Coordinates of C-alpha atoms in Angstrom, one line a residue:
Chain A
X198 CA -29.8 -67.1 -58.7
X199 CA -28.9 -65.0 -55.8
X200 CA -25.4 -64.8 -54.6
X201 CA -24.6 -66.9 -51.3
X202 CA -24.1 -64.7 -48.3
X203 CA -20.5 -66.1 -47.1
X204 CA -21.9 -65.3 -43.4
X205 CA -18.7 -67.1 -42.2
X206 CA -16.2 -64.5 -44.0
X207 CA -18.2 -61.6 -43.2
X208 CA -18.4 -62.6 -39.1
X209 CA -15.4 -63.4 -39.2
X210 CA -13.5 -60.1 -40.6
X211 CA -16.0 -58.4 -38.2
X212 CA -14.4 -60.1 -35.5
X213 CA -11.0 -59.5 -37.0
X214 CA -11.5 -55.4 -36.8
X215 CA -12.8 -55.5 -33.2
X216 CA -9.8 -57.4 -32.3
X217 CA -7.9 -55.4 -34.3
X218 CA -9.5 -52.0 -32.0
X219 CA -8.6 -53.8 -29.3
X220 CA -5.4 -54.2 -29.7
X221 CA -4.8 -50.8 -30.6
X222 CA -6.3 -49.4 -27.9
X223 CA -4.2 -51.5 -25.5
X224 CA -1.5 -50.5 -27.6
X225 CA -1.7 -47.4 -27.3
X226 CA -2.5 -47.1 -24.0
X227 CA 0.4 -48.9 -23.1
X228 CA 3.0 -47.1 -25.2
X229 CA 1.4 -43.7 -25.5
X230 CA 1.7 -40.4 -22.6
X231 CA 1.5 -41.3 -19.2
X232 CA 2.4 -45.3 -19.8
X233 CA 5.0 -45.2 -17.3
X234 CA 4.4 -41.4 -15.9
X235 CA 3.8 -41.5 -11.8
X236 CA 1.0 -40.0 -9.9
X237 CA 1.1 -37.8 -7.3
X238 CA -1.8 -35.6 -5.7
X239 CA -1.9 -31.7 -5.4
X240 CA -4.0 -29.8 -2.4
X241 CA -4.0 -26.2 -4.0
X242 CA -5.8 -24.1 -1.3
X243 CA -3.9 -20.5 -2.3
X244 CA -3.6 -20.5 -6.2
X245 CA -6.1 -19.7 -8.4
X246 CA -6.4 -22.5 -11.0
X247 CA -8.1 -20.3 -13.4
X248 CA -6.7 -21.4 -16.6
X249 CA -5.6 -24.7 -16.2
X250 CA -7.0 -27.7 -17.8
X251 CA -7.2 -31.7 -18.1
X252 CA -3.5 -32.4 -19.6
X253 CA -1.9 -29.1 -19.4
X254 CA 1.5 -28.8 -19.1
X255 CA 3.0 -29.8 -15.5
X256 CA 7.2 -28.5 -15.5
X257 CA 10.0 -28.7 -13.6
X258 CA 12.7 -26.3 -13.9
X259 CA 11.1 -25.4 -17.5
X260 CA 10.8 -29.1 -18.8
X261 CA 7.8 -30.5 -19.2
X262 CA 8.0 -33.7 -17.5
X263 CA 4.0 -34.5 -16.9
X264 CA 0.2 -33.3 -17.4
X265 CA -2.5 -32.6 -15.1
X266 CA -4.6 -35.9 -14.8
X267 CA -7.6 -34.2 -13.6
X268 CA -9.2 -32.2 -10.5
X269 CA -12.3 -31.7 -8.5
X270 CA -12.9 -29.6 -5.1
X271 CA -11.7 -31.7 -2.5
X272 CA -14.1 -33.5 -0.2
X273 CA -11.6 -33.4 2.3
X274 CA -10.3 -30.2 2.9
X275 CA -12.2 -27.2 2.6
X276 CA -11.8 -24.9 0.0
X277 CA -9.1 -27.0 -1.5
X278 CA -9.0 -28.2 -5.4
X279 CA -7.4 -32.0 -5.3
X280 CA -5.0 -32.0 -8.4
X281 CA -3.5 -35.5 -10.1
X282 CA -0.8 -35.0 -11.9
X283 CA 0.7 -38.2 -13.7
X284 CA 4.4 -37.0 -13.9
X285 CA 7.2 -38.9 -16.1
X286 CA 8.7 -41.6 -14.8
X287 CA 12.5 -40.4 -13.9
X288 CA 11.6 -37.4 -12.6
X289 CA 13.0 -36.5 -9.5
X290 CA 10.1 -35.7 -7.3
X291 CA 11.3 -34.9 -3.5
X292 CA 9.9 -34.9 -0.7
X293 CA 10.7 -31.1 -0.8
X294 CA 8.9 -30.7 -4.3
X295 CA 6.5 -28.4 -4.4
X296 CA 3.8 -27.2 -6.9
X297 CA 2.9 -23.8 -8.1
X298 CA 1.1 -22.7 -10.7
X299 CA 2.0 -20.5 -13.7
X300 CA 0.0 -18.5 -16.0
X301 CA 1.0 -17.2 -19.2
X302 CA 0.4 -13.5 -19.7
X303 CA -1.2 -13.3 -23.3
X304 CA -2.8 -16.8 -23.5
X305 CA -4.3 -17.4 -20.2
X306 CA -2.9 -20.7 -20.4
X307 CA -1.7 -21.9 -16.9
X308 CA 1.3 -25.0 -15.8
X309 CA 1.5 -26.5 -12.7
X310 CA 5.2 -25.7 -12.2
X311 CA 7.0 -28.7 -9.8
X312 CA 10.6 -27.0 -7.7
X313 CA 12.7 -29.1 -5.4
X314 CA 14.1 -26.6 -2.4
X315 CA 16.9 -28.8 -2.1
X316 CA 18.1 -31.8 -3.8
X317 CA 19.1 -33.8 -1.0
X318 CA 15.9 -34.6 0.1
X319 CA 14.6 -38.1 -0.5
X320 CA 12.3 -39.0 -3.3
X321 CA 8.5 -38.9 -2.6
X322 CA 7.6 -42.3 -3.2
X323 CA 4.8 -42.8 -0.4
X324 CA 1.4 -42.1 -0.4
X325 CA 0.2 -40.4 2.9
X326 CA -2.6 -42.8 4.9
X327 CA -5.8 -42.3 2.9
X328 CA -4.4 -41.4 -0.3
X329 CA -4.3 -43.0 -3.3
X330 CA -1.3 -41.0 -4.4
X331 CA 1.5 -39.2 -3.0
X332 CA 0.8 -36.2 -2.5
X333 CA 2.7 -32.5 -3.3
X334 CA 2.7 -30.1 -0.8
X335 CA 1.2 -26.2 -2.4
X336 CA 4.2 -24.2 -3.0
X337 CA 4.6 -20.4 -1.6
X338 CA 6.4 -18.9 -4.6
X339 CA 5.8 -15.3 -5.1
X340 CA 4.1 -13.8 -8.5
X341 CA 6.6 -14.1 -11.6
X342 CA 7.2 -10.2 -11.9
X343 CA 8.4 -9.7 -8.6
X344 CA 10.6 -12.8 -7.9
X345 CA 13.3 -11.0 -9.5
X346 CA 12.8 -7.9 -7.0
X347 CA 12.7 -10.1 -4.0
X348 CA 16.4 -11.5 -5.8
X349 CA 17.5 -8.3 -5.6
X350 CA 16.5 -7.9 -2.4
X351 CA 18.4 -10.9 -1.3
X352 CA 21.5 -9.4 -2.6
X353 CA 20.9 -6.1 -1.1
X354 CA 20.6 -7.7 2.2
X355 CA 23.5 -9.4 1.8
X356 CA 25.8 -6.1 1.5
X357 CA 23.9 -5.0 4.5
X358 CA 24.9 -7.8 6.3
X359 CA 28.7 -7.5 4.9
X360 CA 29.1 -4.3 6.4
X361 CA 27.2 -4.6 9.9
X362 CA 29.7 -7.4 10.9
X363 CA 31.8 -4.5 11.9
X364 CA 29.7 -3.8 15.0
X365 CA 28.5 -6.9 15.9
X366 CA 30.2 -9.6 18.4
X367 CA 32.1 -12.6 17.2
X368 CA 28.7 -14.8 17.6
X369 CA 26.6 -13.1 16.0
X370 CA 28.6 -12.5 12.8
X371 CA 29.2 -16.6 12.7
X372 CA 25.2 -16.3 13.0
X373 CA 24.6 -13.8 10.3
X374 CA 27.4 -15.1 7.9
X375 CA 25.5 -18.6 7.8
X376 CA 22.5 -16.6 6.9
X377 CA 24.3 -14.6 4.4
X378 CA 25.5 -18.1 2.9
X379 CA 21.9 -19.0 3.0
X380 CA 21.1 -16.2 1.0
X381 CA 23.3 -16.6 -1.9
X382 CA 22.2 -20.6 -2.0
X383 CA 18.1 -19.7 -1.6
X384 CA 17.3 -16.3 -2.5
X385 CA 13.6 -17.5 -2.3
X386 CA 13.6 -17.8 1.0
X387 CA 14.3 -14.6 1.8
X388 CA 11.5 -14.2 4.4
X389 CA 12.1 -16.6 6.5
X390 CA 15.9 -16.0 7.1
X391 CA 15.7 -12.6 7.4
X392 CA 13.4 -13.4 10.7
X393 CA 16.5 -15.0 11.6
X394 CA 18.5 -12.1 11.2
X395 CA 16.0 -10.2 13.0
X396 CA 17.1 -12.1 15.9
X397 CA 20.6 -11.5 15.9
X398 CA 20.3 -7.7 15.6
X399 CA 18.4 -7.3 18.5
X400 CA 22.2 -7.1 20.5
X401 CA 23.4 -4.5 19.0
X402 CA 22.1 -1.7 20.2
X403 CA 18.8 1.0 19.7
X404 CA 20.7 2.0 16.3
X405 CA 20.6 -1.3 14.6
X406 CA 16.9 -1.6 16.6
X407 CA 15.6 0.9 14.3
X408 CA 17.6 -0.6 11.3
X409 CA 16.3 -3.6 11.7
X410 CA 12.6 -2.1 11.9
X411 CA 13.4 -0.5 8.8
X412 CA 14.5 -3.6 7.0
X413 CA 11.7 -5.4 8.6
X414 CA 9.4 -2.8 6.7
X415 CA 11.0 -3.2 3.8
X416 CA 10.6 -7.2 4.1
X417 CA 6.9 -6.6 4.6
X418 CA 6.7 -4.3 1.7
X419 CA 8.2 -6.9 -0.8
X420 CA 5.6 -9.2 0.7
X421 CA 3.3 -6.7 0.1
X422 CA 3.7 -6.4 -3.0
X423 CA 4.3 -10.3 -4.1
X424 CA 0.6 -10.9 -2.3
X425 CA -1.5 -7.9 -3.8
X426 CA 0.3 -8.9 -7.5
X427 CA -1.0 -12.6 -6.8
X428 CA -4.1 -11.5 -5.6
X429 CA -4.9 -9.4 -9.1
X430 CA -3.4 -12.6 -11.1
X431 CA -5.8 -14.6 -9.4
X432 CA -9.3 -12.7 -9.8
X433 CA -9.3 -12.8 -13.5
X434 CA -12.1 -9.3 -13.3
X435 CA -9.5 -7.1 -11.5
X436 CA -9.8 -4.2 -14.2
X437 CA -6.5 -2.7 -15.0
X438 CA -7.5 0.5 -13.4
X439 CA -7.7 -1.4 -10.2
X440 CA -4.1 -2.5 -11.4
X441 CA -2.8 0.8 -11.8
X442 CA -4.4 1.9 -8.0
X443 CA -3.0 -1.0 -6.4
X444 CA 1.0 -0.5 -8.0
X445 CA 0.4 3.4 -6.9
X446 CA -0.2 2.7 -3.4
X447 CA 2.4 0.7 -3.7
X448 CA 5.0 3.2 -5.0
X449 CA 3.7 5.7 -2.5
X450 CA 4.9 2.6 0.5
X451 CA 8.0 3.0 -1.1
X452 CA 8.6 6.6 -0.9
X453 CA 8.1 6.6 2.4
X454 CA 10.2 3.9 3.0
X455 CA 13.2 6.1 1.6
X456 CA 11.9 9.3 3.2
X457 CA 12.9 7.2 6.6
X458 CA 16.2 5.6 5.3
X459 CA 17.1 9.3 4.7
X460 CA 16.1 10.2 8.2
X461 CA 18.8 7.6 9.0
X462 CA 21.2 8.7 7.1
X463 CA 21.2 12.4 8.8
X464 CA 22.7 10.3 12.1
X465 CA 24.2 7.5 13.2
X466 CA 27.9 6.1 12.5
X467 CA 29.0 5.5 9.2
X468 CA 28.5 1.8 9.2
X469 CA 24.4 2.4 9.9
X470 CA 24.7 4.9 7.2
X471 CA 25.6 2.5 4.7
X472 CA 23.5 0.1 5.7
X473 CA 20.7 2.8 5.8
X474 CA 22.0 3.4 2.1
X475 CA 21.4 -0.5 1.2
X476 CA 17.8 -0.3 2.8
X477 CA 17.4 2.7 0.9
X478 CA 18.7 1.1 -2.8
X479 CA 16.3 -1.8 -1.9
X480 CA 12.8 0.6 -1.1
X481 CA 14.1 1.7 -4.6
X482 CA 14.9 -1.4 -6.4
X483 CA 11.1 -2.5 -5.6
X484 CA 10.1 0.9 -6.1
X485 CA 11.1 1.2 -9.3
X486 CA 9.6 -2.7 -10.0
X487 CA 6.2 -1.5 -9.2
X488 CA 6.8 1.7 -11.1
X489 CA 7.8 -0.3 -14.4
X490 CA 4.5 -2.4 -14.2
X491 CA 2.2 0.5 -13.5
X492 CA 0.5 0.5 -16.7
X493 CA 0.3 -2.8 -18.2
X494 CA -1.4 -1.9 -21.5
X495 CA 1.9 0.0 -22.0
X496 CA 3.9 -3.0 -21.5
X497 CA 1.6 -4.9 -24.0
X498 CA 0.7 -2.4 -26.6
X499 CA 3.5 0.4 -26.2
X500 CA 2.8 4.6 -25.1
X501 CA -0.1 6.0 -26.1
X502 CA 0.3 7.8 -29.3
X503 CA 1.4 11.6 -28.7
X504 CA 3.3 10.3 -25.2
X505 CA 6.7 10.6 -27.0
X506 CA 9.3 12.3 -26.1
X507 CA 11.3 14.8 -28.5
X508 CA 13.5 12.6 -31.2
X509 CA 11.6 9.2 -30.1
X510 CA 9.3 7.2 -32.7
X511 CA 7.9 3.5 -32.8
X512 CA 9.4 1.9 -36.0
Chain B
X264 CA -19.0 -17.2 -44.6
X265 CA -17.3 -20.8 -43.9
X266 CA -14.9 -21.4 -41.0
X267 CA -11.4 -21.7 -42.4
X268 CA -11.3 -18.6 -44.6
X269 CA -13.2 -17.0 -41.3
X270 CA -10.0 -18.6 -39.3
X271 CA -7.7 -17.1 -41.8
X272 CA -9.0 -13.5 -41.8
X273 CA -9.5 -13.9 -38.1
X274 CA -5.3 -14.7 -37.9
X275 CA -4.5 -12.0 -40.3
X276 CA -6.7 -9.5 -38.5
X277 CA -4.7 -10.7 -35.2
X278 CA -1.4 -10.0 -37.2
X279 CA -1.7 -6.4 -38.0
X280 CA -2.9 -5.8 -34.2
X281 CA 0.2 -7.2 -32.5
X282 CA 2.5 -4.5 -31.8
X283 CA 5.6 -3.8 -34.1
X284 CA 9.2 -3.3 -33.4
X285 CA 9.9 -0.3 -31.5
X286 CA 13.1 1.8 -30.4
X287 CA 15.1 0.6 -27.7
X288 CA 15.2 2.0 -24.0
X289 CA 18.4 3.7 -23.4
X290 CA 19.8 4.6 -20.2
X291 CA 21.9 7.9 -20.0
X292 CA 24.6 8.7 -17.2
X293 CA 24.1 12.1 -15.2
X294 CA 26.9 13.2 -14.5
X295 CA 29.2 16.7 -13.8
X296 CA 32.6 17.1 -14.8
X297 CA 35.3 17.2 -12.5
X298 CA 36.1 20.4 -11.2
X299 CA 39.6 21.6 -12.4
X300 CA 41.0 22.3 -9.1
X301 CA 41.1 21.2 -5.9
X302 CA 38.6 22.6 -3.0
X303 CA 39.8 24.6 -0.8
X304 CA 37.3 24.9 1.9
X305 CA 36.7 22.2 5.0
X306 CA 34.7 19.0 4.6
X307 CA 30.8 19.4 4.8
X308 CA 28.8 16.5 5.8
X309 CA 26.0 16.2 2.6
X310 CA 22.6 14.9 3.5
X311 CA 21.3 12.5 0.6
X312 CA 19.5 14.9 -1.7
X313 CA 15.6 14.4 -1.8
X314 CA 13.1 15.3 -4.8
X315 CA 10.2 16.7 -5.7
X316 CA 8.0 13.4 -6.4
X317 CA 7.7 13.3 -9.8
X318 CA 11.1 13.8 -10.8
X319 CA 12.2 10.9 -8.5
X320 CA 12.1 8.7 -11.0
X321 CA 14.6 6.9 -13.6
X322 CA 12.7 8.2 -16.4
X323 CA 13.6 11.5 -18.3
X324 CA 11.5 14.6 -17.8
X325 CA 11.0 16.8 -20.9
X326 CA 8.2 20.1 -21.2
X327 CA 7.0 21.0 -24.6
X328 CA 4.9 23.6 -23.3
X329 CA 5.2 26.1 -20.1
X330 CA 4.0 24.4 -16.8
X331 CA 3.2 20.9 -18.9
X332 CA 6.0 18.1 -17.6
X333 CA 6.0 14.6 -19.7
X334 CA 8.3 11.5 -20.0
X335 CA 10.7 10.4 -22.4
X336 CA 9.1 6.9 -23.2
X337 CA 12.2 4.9 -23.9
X338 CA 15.0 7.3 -22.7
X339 CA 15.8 7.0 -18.7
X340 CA 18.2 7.8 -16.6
X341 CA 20.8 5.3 -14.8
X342 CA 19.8 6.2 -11.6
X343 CA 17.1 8.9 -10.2
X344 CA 18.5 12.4 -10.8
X345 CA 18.8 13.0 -7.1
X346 CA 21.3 10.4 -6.6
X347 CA 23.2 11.6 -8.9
X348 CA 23.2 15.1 -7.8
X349 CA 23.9 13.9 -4.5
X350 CA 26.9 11.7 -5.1
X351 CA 28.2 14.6 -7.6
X352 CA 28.1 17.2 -4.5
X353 CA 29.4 14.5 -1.9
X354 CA 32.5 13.8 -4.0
X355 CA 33.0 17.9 -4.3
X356 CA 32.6 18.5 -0.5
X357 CA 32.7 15.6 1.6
X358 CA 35.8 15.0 2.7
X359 CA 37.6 13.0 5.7
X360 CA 37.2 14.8 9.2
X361 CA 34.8 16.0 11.3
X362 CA 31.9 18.2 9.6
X363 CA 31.1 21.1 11.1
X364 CA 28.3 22.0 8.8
X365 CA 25.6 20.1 6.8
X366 CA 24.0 20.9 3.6
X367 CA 20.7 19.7 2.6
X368 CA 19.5 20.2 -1.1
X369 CA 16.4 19.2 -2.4
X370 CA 16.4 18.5 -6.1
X371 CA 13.1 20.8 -7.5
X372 CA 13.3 20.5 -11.2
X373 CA 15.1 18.6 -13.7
X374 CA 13.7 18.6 -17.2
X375 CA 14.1 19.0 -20.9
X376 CA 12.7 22.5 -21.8
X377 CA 11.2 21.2 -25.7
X378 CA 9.1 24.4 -26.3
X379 CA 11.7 24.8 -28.9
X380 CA 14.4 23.4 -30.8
X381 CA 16.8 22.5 -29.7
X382 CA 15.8 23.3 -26.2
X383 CA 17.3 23.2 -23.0
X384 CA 18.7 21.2 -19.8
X385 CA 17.0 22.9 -16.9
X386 CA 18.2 21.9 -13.2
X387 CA 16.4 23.8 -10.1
X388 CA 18.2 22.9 -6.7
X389 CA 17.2 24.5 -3.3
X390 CA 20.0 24.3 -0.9
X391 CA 20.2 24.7 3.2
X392 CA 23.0 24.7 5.4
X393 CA 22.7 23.9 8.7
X394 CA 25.5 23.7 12.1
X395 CA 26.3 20.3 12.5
X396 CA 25.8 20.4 16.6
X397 CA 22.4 22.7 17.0
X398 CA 21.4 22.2 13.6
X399 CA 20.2 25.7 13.5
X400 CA 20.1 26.8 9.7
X401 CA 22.8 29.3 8.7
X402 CA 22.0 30.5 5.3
X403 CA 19.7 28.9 2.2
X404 CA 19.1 29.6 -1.3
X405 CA 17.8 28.3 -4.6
X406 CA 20.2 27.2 -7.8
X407 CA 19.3 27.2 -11.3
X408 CA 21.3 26.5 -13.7
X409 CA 20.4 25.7 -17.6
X410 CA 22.1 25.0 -20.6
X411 CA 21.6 24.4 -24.4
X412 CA 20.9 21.0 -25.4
X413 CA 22.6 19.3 -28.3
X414 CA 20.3 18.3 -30.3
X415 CA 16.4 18.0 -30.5
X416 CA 15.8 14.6 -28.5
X417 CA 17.0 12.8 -25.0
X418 CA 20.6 12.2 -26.0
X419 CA 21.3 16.2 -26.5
X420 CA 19.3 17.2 -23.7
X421 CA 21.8 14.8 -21.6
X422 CA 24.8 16.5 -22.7
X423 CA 22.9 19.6 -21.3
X424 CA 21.9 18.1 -18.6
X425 CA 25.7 17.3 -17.6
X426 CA 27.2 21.0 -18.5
X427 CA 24.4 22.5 -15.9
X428 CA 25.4 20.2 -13.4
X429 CA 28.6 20.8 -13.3
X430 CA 27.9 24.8 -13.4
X431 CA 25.4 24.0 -10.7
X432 CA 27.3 22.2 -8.4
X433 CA 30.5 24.8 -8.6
X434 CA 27.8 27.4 -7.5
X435 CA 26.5 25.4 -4.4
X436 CA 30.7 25.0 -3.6
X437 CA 30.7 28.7 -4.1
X438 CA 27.8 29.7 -1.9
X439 CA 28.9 26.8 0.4
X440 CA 32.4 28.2 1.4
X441 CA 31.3 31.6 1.1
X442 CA 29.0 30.5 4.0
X443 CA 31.3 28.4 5.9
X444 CA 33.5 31.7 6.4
X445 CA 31.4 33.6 7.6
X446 CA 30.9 31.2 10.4
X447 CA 32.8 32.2 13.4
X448 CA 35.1 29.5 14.9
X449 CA 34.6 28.2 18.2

């Protein structure tokens, strides 16, 4: 006798097990990443996204507060990669966020890294007309190895400024201690304000006229350097002999930079010889920034064997 | 050969290549003694001292073999030798006033001669002095100064380093007021 097929039991556990699936996907969509996370759109037209993948890491001030949805070259703007992020909720996304992108220096691995310029700006809740999201604007951070220099440089200007007050008028020392303030609140803005100083110097004689030329040139150096250092992070085939080229024209800018501070230095009152002195430290701080990143297999992999000096050793 | 133990060799193989622990950088002060007495001679206004290019650099020079320079890999200075030479030769004859001379140095050589052991601390300045108004030169000359290094590695060549100095600058003050008086008055 053959066994009766219980057609009803077997239909219904079936049944049972797709509800079951059902339910856990639901489940888990619902209670799993990006349940509650926000979405916002990214326009990166300057940053190489080499490295960055569906559901890396997006931070903000080193947390990791959201991943990268997905991306595609934008129909809309040209040359642009559209970029959702779906970002925890909680975050405090400004209208002044913006996004930059980070990539680690072994691994490869890049982050979309989120910064608010100031935290009194209002939270960016709105999508612009004809977006689905809203949207982050691209960020202008310089490279990671040289935000530190252009730090330093902040500071440095902010002696300079400290000891031209003594020649300048009432006015424009109110002008330049704002921009001093400035300073110490935002060093990474350093560009920008310093165009504002460049302003106020222009009354205070020939002197300073060349001072500020010089501190200009410095300013466009640091540039300089932030842009050609993002440039190589970006093209992933830059060779590091290319590396090593581009870091020795750029210590050779910063000799001459010095050679002309010391120019300075022969003349002028003792005020602009300070300040020539300050320019001077700067051309050196970066100086000695592209100097220490010359050779980055050294950094990596330590000097070549038989480059020690007497008494040294690796361990 | 199957994919985990391939994984596993792969990792180990990985291990051995990362880089060990090394010796720290150190960073050494140059600097001269204070001279035991007071100068005697009027202030002179010292330019900033400049360098030959590749000793304008934070990083200790050292010469194992004649005319063959190298750097100390993890030993470096505070500050580029020239500042230091500079400020050390500002605080001996700068003073307040009015200048009527200037010097100008330019640092040539600074290096630890390693041909042997110990070795020494060799400094090479050039020095010019020049009238403060016309800035027509009035006498130059070249300093060298060296002395025995204390040991066989960066920290004894810096002790070196620091006892030349000190003789080198006292010669420049030397030559310098030797100069200045020969300089008629107006």
């Amino acid at each position: 006798m053959e066994p009766e097929a219980k057609y009803t039991i077997v239909g219904a556990a079936a049944l049972l097990l797709v509800a079951l699936l059902a339910v856990a996907v639901v489940w888990l969509r619902s209670s799993g990443e990006g349940a509650d996370a926000h979405r916002y759109k990214i326009y990166f037209e300057r940053y190489s996204l080499e490295g960055l993948e569906p559901r890396s890491h997006v931070t903000m001030r080193g947390i990791k507060v959201g991943t990268v949805a997905g991306f595609r070259f934008s129909p809309n703007a040209k040359g642009a990669v559209e970029l959702i992020i779906a970002v925890d909720k909680g975050t405090p996304v400004r209208k002044s966020t913006t996004a930059t992108t980070e990539r680690h220096l072994v691994t490869g691995l890049a982050t979309v890294k989120l910064a608010n310029a100031t935290e009194d700006s209002p939270l960016l809740e709105e999508a612009p007309p004809g977006e689905p999201y809203p949207v982050i604007r691209e960020g202008e951070a310089p490279a990671q190895q040289v935000s530190e220099t252009i730090t330093q440089l902040a500071q440095r200007a902010d002696d300079t400024m400290q000891r031209l007050n003594r020649t300048l008028t009432p006015e424009n020392i109110a002008a330049i201690t704002e921009i001093v303030e400035n300073l110490r609140r935002a060093s990474g803005r350093v560009d920008a304000l310093l165009a504002k100083a460049d302003a106020t110097f222009v009354s205070v004689g020939s002197a300073a006229e060349e001072m500020r030329a010089l501190s200009a040139e410095v300013r466009s150096e640091a540039k300089t350097l932030t842009d050609r250092y993002s440039g190589l992070g970006a093209d992933a085939s830059a060779s590091v002999g290319e590396i090593r080229e581009a870091v020795r024209k750029m210590s050779a800018d910063m000799d001459r930079i010095a050679k002309r501070a010391d120019t300075l230095l022969a003349g002028g009152n003792e005020d602009l010889r300070e300040t020539a002195r300050s320019v001077r430290a700067a051309a050196d701080s970066l100086g000695a920034a592209a100097g220490r990143l010359r050779d980055p297999r050294v950094i990596i992999y330590g000097p070549p064997e038989g480059g020690l000096g007497p008494g040294e050793k690796t361990r | 050969m199957r994919p985990v133990p391939a994984f596993v060799l792969a990792a180990c193989l990985a291990g051995c290549s990362v880089p060990g622990p090394r010796e720290p950088d150190r960073f050494f002060i140059l600097e001269a003694q204070a001279a035991a007495a007071p100068r005697a001679g009027g202030p002179v206004a010292v330019e900033p001292t400049s360098s030959a290019s590749f000793y304008d650099t934070q990083d200790i020079a050292f010469s194992r073999a004649p005319g063959v320079r190298a750097y100390y890999q993890f030993n470096h200075w505070t500050e580029r030798p020239a500042r230091s030479v500079h400020a050390q030769l500002e605080s001996r004859l700068g003073g307040t006033g009015k200048a009527g001379t200037v010097l100008v140095t330019h640092l040539e050589e600074i290096y630890h001669d390693a041909a042997e052991e110990p070795g020494a601390a060799r400094i090479t300045v050039s020095a010019r002095l020049e009238d403060a108004a016309s800035r027509a030169v009035l006498a130059r000359r070249s300093f060298t100064r060296s002395a025995p290094a204390a040991s066989y590695d960066a920290q004894g060549a810096v002790r070196g380093f620091n006892q030349a100095l000190a003789a080198l600058v006292g010669d420049i003050e030397a030559w310098v007021d030797a100069e200045t008086a020969k300089k008629p008055r107006p």
